[in-house]
Structure formats: C-alpha cells, structure tokens
PDB file of C-alpha atoms in Angstrom:
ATOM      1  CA  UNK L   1     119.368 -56.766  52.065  1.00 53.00           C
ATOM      2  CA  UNK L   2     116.634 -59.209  52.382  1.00 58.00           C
ATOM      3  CA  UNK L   3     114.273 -56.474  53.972  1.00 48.00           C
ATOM      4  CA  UNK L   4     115.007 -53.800  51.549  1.00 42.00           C
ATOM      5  CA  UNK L   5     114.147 -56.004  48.550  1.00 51.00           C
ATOM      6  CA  UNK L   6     110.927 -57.271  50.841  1.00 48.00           C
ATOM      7  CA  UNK L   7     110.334 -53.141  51.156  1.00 46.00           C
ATOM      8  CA  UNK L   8     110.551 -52.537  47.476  1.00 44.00           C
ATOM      9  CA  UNK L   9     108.505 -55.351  46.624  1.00 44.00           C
ATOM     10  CA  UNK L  10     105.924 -54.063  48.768  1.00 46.00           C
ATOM     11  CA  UNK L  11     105.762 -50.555  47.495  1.00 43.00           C
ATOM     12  CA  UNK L  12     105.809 -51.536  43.841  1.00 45.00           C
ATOM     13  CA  UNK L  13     102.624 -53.838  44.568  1.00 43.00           C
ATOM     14  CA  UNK L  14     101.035 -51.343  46.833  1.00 42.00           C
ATOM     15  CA  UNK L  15     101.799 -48.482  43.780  1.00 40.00           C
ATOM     16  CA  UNK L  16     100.410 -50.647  41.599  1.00 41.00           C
ATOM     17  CA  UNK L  17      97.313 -51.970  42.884  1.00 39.00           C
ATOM     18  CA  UNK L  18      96.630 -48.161  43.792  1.00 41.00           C
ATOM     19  CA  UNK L  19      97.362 -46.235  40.356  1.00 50.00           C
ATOM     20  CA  UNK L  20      94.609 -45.625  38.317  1.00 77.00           C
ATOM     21  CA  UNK L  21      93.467 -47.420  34.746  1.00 93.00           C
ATOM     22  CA  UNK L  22      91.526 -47.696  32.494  1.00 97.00           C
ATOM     23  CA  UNK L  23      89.440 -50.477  33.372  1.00 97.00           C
ATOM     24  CA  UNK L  24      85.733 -49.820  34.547  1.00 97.00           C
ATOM     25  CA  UNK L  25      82.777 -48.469  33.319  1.00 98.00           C
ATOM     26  CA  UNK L  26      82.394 -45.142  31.470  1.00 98.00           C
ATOM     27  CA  UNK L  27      80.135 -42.300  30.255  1.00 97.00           C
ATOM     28  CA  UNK L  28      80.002 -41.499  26.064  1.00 96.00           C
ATOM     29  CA  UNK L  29      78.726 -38.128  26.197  1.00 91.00           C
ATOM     30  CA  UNK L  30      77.336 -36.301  22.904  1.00 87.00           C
ATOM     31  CA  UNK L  31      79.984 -33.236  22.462  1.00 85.00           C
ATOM     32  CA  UNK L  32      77.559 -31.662  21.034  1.00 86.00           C
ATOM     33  CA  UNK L  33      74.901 -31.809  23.405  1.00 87.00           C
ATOM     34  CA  UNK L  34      76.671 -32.984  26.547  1.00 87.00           C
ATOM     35  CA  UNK L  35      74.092 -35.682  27.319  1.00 88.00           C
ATOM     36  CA  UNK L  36      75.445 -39.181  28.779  1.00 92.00           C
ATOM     37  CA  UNK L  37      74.419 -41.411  25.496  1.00 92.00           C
ATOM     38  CA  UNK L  38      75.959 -44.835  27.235  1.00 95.00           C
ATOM     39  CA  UNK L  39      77.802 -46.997  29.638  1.00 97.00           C
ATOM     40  CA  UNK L  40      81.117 -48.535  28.101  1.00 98.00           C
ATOM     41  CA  UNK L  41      82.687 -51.220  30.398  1.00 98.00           C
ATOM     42  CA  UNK L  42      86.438 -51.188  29.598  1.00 98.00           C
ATOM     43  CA  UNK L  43      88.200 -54.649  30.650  1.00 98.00           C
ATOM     44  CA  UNK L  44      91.281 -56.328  30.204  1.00 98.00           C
ATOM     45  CA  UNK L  45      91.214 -60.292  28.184  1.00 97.00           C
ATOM     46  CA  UNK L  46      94.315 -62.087  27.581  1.00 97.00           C
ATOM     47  CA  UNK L  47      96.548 -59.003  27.959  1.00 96.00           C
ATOM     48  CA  UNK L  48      94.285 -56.992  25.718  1.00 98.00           C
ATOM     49  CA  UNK L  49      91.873 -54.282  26.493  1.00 98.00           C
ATOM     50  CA  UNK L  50      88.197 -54.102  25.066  1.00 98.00           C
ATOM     51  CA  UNK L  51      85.301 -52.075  25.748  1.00 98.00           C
ATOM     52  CA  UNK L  52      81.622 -53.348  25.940  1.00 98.00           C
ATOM     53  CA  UNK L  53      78.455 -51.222  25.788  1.00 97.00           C
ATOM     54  CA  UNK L  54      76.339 -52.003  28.795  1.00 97.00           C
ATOM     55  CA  UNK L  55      73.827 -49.654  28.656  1.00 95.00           C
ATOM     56  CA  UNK L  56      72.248 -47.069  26.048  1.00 95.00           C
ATOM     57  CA  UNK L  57      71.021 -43.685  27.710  1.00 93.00           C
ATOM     58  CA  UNK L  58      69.919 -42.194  24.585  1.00 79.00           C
ATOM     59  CA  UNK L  59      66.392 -41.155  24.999  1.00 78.00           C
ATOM     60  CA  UNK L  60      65.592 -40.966  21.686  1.00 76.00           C
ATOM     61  CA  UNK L  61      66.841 -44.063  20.670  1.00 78.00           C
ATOM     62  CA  UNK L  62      64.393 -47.333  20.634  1.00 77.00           C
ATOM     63  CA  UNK L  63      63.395 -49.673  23.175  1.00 85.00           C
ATOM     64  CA  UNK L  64      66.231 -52.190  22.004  1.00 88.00           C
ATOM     65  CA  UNK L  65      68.449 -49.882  19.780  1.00 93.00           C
ATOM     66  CA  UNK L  66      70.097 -51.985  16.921  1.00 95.00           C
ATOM     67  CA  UNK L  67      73.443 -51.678  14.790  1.00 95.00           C
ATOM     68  CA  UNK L  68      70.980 -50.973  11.872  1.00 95.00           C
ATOM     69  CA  UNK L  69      74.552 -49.738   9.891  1.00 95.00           C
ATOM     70  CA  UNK L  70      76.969 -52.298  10.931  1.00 95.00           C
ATOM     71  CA  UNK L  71      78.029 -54.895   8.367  1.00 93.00           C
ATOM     72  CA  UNK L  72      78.367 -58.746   8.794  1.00 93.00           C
ATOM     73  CA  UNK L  73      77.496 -60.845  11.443  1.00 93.00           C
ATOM     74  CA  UNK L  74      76.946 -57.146  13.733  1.00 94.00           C
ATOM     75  CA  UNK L  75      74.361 -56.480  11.417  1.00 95.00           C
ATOM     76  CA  UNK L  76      71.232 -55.461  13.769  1.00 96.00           C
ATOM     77  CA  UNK L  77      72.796 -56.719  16.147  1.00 96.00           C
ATOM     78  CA  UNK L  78      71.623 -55.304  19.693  1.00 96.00           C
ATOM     79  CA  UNK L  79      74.348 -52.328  20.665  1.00 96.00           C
ATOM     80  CA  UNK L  80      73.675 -53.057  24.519  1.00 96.00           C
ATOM     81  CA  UNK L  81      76.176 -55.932  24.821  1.00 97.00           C
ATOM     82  CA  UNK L  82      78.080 -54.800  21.713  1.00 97.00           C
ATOM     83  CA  UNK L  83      81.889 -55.011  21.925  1.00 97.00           C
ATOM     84  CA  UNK L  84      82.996 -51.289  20.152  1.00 98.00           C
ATOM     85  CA  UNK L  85      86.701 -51.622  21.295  1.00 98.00           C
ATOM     86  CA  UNK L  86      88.785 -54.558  20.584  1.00 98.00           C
ATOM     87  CA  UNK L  87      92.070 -55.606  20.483  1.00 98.00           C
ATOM     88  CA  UNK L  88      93.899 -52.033  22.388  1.00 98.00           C
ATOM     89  CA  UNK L  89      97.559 -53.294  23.555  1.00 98.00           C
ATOM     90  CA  UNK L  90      98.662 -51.138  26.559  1.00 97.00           C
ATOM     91  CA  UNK L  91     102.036 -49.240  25.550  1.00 96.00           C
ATOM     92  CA  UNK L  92     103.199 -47.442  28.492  1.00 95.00           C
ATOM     93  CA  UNK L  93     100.095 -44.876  29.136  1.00 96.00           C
ATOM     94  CA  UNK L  94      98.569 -45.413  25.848  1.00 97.00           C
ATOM     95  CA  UNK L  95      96.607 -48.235  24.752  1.00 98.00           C
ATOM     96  CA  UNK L  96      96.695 -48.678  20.876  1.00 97.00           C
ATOM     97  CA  UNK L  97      96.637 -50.870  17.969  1.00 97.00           C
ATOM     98  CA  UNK L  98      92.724 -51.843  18.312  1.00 97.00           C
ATOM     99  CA  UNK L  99      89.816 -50.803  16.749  1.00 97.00           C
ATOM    100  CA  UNK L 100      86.469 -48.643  17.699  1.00 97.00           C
ATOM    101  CA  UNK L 101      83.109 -49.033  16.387  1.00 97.00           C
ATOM    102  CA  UNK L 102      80.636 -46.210  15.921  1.00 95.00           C
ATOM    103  CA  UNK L 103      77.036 -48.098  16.332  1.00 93.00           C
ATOM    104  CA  UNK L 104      75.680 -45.021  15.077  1.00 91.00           C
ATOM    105  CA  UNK L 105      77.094 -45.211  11.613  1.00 94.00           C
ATOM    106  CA  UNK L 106      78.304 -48.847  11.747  1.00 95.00           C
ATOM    107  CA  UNK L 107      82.196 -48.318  10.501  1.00 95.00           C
ATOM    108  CA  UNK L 108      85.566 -49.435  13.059  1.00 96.00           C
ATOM    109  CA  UNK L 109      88.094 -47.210  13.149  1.00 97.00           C
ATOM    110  CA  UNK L 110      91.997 -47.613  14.208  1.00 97.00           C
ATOM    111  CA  UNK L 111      91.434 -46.680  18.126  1.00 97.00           C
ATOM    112  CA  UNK L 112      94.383 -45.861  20.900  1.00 97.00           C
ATOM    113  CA  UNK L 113      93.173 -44.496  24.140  1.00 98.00           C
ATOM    114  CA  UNK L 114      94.993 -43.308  27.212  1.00 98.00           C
ATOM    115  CA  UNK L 115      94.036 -41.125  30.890  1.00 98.00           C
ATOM    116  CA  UNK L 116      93.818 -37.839  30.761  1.00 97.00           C
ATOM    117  CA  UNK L 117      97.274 -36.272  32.524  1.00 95.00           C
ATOM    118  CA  UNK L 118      95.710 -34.200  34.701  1.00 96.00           C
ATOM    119  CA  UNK L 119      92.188 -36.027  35.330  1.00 97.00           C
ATOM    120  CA  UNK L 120      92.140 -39.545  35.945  1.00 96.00           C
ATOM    121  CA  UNK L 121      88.623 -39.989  35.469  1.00 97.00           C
ATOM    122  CA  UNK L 122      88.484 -38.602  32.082  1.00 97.00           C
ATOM    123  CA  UNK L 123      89.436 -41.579  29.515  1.00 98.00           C
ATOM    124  CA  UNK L 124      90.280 -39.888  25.699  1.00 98.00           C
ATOM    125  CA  UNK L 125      89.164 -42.312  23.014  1.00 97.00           C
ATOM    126  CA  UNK L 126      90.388 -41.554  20.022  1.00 97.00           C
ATOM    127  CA  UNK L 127      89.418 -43.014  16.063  1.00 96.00           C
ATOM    128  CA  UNK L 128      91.374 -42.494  13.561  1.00 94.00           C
ATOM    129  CA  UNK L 129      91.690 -43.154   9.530  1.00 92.00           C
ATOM    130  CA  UNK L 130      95.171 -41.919   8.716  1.00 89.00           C
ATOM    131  CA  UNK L 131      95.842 -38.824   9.653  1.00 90.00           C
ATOM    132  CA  UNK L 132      92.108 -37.700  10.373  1.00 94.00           C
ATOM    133  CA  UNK L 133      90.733 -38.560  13.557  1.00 95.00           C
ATOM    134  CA  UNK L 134      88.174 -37.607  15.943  1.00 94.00           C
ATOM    135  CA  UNK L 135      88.841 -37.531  20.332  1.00 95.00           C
ATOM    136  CA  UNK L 136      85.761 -38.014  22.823  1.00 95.00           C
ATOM    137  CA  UNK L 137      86.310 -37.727  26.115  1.00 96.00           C
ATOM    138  CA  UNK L 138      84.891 -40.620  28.125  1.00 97.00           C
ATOM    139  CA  UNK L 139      83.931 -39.605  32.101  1.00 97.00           C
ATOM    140  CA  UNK L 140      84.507 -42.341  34.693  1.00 98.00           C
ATOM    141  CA  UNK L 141      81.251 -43.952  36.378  1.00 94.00           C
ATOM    142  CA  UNK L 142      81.655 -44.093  40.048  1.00 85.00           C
TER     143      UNK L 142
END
C-alpha cells in the first residue's frame, strides 16, 4: 500500500511539473498586421498571475515608448517594465478575475486568459467590458 501511494505521488508530481502553463514570456502580435509588437513575461505572485512587458518590438514606436494615455501614477510611465495584467486567479484552465491594460490607449479592462486546447503555445488574452470584448492570441517565446 505504501508503494502504490509512493507511485501515485510520483506521477502526480512528475504530471505536474511536466504540463504546460502559462507562465513565461510571450509574443503580442498586431492582428492586423501580424508583426510581434512585444515581450509579455507572465508570472505567478502570491497565488496570482500577472504579466509584465519586457520588451517593445514596435518599430515605429520611440526610443523609450511611454503610457502617454494612461491615467494616475502610470501616467508616462515607461511601458517596458509596465505591469498590463494583474490580479488573474487560476480557475481550473482559465485564469480570471484580473485586469489588462492597453498602453496604447491607456484604459484596463476585466481580463481572463487560458491555453489554447489544441496549441499549448498559443496563450488567448481576452478584455472585456460587459458583454463586449476583444481576444488576442499571445505566441509562446522559446
């Protein structure tokens, strides 16, 4: 009995450690014109999930583009370091209940994100208001 709950142990740790998530960095791509636009680091904080904008690929944005539409204390703030996703709670596949920022046009939307079914390395980020919303699909950096 001993070495079958030893066994089961193992396999749930070794299924675990082995499935995928969404934790790691990822590509925003423009749907309209399919060009990379950013790196988005996705990582777990105090059983919460948040994404951080590590890099801007835009080529026509500035050296050092700014949140020139946020409000508050984000403000101008740099976007390369930017937290855009805060607070996502994981519920099963789905992580919900957070927020998304567009740096583009400075408002946070109600966010859930999950893996696409069939592709792992596609992340779907959806922002919402209500019942309209808007889904990007993110593509895993490797």
């Amino acid at each position: 009995m001993r070495l079958l709950i030893t066994f089961a142990l193992f396999l749930f740790a070794f299924a675990k450690a082995y499935s995928q998530d969404i934790t790691g960095v990822w590509k925003t791509v423009d749907e309209e014109s399919g060009i990379v636009k950013s790196h988005v680091e996705i990582f777990e904080k105090d059983g919460k999930y948040y994404g951080k904008v590590l890099k801007v690929l835009d080529p026509a944005a500035p050296d050092i583009p700014l949140c020139v539409n946020c409000d508050g204390n984000l403000k101008d703030a740099p976007i390369e370091g930017l937290v855009i996703i805060n607070d996502l709670e994981e519920k099963g596949k789905v992580y919900k209940n957070g927020t998304v920022l567009d740096p583009e046009n400075g408002k946070s939307y109600e966010c859930k994100i999950w893996l696409n079914e069939d592709n792992p390395d596609l992340l779907m980020v959806r922002g919402y208001i209500l019942f309209l919303y808007r889904t990007q699909t993110w593509l895993r950096l490797k």
